[in-house]
Short mmCIF file of C-alpha atoms in Angstrom, two decimals:
data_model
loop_
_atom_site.label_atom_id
_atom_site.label_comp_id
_atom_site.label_asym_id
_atom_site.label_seq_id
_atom_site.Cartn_x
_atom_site.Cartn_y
_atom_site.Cartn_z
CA UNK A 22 10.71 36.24 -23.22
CA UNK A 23 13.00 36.98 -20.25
CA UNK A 24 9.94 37.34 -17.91
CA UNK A 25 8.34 34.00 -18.94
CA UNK A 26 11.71 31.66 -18.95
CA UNK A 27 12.54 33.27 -15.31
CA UNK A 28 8.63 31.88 -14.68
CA UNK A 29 9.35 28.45 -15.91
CA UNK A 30 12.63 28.39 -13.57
CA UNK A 31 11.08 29.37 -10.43
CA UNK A 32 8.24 26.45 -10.89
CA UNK A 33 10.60 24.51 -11.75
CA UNK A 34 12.67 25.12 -8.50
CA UNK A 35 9.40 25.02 -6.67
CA UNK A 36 8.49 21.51 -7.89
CA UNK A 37 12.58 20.50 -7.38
CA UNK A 38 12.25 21.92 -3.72
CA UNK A 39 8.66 19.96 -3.11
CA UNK A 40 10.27 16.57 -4.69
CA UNK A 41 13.83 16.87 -2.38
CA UNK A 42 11.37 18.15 0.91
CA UNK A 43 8.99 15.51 0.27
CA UNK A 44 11.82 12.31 -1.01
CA UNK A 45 13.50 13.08 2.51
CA UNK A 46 10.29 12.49 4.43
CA UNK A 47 10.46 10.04 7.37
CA UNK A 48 8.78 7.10 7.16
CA UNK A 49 5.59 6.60 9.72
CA UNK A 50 2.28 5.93 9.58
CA UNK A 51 1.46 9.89 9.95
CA UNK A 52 3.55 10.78 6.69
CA UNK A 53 2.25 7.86 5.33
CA UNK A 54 -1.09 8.94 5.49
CA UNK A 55 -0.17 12.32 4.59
CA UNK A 56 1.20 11.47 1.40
CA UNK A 57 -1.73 8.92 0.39
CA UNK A 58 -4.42 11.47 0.70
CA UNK A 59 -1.78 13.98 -1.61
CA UNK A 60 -1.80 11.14 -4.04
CA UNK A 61 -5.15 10.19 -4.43
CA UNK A 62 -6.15 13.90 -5.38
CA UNK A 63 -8.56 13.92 -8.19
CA UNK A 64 -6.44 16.51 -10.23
CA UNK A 65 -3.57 15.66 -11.67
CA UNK A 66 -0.61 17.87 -10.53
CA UNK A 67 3.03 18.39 -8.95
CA UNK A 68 1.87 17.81 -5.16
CA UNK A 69 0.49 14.39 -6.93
CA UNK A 70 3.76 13.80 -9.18
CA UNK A 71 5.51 14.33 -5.58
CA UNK A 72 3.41 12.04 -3.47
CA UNK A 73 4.03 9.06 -5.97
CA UNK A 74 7.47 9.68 -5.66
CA UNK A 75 7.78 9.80 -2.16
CA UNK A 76 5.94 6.70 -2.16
CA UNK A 77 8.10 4.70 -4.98
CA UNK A 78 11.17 6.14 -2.59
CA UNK A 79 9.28 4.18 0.24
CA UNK A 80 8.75 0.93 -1.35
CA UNK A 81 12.90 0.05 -0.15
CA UNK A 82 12.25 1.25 3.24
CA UNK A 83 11.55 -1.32 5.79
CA UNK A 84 8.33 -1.39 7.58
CA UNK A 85 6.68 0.66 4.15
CA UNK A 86 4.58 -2.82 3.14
CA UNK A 87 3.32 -3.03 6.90
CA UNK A 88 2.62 0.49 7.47
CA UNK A 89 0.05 0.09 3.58
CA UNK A 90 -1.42 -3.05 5.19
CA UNK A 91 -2.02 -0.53 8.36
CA UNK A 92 -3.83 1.99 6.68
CA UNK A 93 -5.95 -0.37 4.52
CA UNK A 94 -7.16 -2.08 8.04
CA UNK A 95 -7.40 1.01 9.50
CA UNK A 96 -11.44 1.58 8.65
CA UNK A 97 -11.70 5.21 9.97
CA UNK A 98 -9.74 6.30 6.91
CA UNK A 99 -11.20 7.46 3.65
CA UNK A 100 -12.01 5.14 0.90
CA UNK A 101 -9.43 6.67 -1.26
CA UNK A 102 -6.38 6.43 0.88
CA UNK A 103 -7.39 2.61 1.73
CA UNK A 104 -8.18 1.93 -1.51
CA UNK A 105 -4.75 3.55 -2.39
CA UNK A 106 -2.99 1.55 -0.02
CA UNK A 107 -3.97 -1.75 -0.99
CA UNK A 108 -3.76 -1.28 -4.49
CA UNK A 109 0.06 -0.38 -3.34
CA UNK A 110 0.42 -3.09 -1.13
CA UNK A 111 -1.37 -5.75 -3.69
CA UNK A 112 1.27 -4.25 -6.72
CA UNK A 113 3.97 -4.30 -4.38
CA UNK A 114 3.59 -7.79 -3.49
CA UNK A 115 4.39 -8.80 -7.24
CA UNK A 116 7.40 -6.31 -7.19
CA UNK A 117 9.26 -7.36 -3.37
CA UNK A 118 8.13 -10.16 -1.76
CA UNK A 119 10.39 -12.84 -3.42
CA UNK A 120 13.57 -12.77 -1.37
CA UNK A 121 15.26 -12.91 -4.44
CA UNK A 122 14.12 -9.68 -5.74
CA UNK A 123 16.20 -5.98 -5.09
CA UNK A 124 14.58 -4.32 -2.03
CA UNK A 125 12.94 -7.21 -1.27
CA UNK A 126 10.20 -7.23 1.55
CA UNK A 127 12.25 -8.53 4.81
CA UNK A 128 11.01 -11.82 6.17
CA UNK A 129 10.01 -10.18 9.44
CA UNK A 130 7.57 -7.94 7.63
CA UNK A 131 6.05 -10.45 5.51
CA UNK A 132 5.28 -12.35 8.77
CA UNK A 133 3.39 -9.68 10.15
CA UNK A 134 1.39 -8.81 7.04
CA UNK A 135 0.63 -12.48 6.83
CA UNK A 136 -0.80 -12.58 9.99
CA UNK A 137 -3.30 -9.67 9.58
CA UNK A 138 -4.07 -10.52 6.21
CA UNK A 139 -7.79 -11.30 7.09
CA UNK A 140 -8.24 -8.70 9.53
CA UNK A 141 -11.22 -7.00 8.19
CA UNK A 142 -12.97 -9.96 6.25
CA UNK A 143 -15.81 -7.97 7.26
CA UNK A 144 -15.01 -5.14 4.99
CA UNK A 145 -17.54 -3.38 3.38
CA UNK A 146 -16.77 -2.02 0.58
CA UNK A 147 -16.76 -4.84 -2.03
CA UNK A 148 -14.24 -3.32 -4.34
CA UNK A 149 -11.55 -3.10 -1.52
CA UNK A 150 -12.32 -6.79 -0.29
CA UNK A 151 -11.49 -7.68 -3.94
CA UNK A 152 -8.24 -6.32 -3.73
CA UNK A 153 -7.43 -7.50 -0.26
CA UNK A 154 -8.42 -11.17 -1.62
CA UNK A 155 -6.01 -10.73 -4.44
CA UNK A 156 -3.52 -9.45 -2.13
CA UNK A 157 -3.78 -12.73 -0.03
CA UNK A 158 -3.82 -14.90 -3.39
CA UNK A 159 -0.20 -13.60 -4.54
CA UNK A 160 1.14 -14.23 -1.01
CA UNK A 161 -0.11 -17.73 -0.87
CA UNK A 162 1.03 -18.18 -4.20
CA UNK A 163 4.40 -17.19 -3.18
CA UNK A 164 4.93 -18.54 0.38
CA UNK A 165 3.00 -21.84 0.24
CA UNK A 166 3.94 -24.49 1.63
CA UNK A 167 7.20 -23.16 2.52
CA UNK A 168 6.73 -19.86 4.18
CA UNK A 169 3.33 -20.37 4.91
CA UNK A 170 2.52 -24.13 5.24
CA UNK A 171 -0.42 -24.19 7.35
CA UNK A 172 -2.31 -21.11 5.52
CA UNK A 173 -5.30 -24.02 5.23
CA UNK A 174 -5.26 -24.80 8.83
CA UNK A 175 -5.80 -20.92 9.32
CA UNK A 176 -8.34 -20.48 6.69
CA UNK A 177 -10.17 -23.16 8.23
CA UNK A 178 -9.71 -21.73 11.61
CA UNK A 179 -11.18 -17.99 10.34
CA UNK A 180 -13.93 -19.79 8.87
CA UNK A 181 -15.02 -21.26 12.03
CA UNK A 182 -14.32 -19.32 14.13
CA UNK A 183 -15.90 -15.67 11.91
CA UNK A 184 -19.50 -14.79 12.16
CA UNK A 185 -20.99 -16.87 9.34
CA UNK A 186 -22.68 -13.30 8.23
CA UNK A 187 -19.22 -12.11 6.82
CA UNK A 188 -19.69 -15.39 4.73
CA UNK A 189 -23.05 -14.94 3.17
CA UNK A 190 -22.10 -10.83 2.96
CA UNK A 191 -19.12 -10.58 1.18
CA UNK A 192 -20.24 -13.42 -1.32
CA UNK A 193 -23.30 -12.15 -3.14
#
């Protein structure tokens, strides 16, 4: 009995000393990336139960939104941790970018996500367009007309100015 409860405590002091190393990580795109890949492990475990939390401890940090829109754009990186970051960035979106919401998303960031939003309309992988499309629904839906009043002007502008083969790709 004594040899099994001194077990539990030392994983338990393991995971507490993973969670307090990992919650006082510095936010950059290095960690960032670092922490995605933990998260989107297949098996479920404390390195996993970590990485979420290090990345719910992110979502008040300035920059964190930006840094998700980063990694999704930035093709080289796996599916998984691109796919993870835009499903972050597209929940977050919901959770922070009304101004009048705690932690809210900084009007300086949103201004920069806005204006990579359709970066890589030339994606790929249909499933991570899908989300990136939804992404640039809710901020439309939230900053038209008054944050974002000409977001038809620069659709229209995209659209002419894209190859017309990112058009006929991405919509069969």
């Amino acid at each position: 009995y004594i040899q099994r409860t001194s077990f539990i405590s030392y994983r338990s002091r393991q995971f507490l000393y993973l969670l307090f190393t990992t919650l006082t990580m510095e936010l950059n795109i290095e960690n960032l990336k670092a922490v995605l890949h933990q998260a989107s492990a297949t098996e479920r475990g404390q390195n996993q139960q970590v990485a979420e939390a290090q990345l719910k401890s992110w979502e008040s940090v300035k920059g964190f939104h930006f840094l998700l829109q980063s990694v999704y754009i930035d093709t080289s990186q796996p599916l998984q941790i691109r796919w993870l970051a835009i499903i972050y960035l597209k929940n977050d979106v919901d959770k922070f970018w009304r101004a009048s919401r705690v932690h809210a998303i900084q009007k300086d960031e949103k201004l920069e996500i806005r204006n990579r939003l359709f970066d890589v309309l030339d994606e790929s992988n249909n499933q991570l367009s899908i989300q990136n499309a939804h992404t640039i629904a809710k901020i439309a839906r939230y900053d038209f007309p008054t944050e974002w009043p000409n977001i038809f002007e620069t659709f229209a502008n995209i659209l002419e100015n894209s190859d017309k083969s990112i058009i006929r790709v991405n919509n069969t």
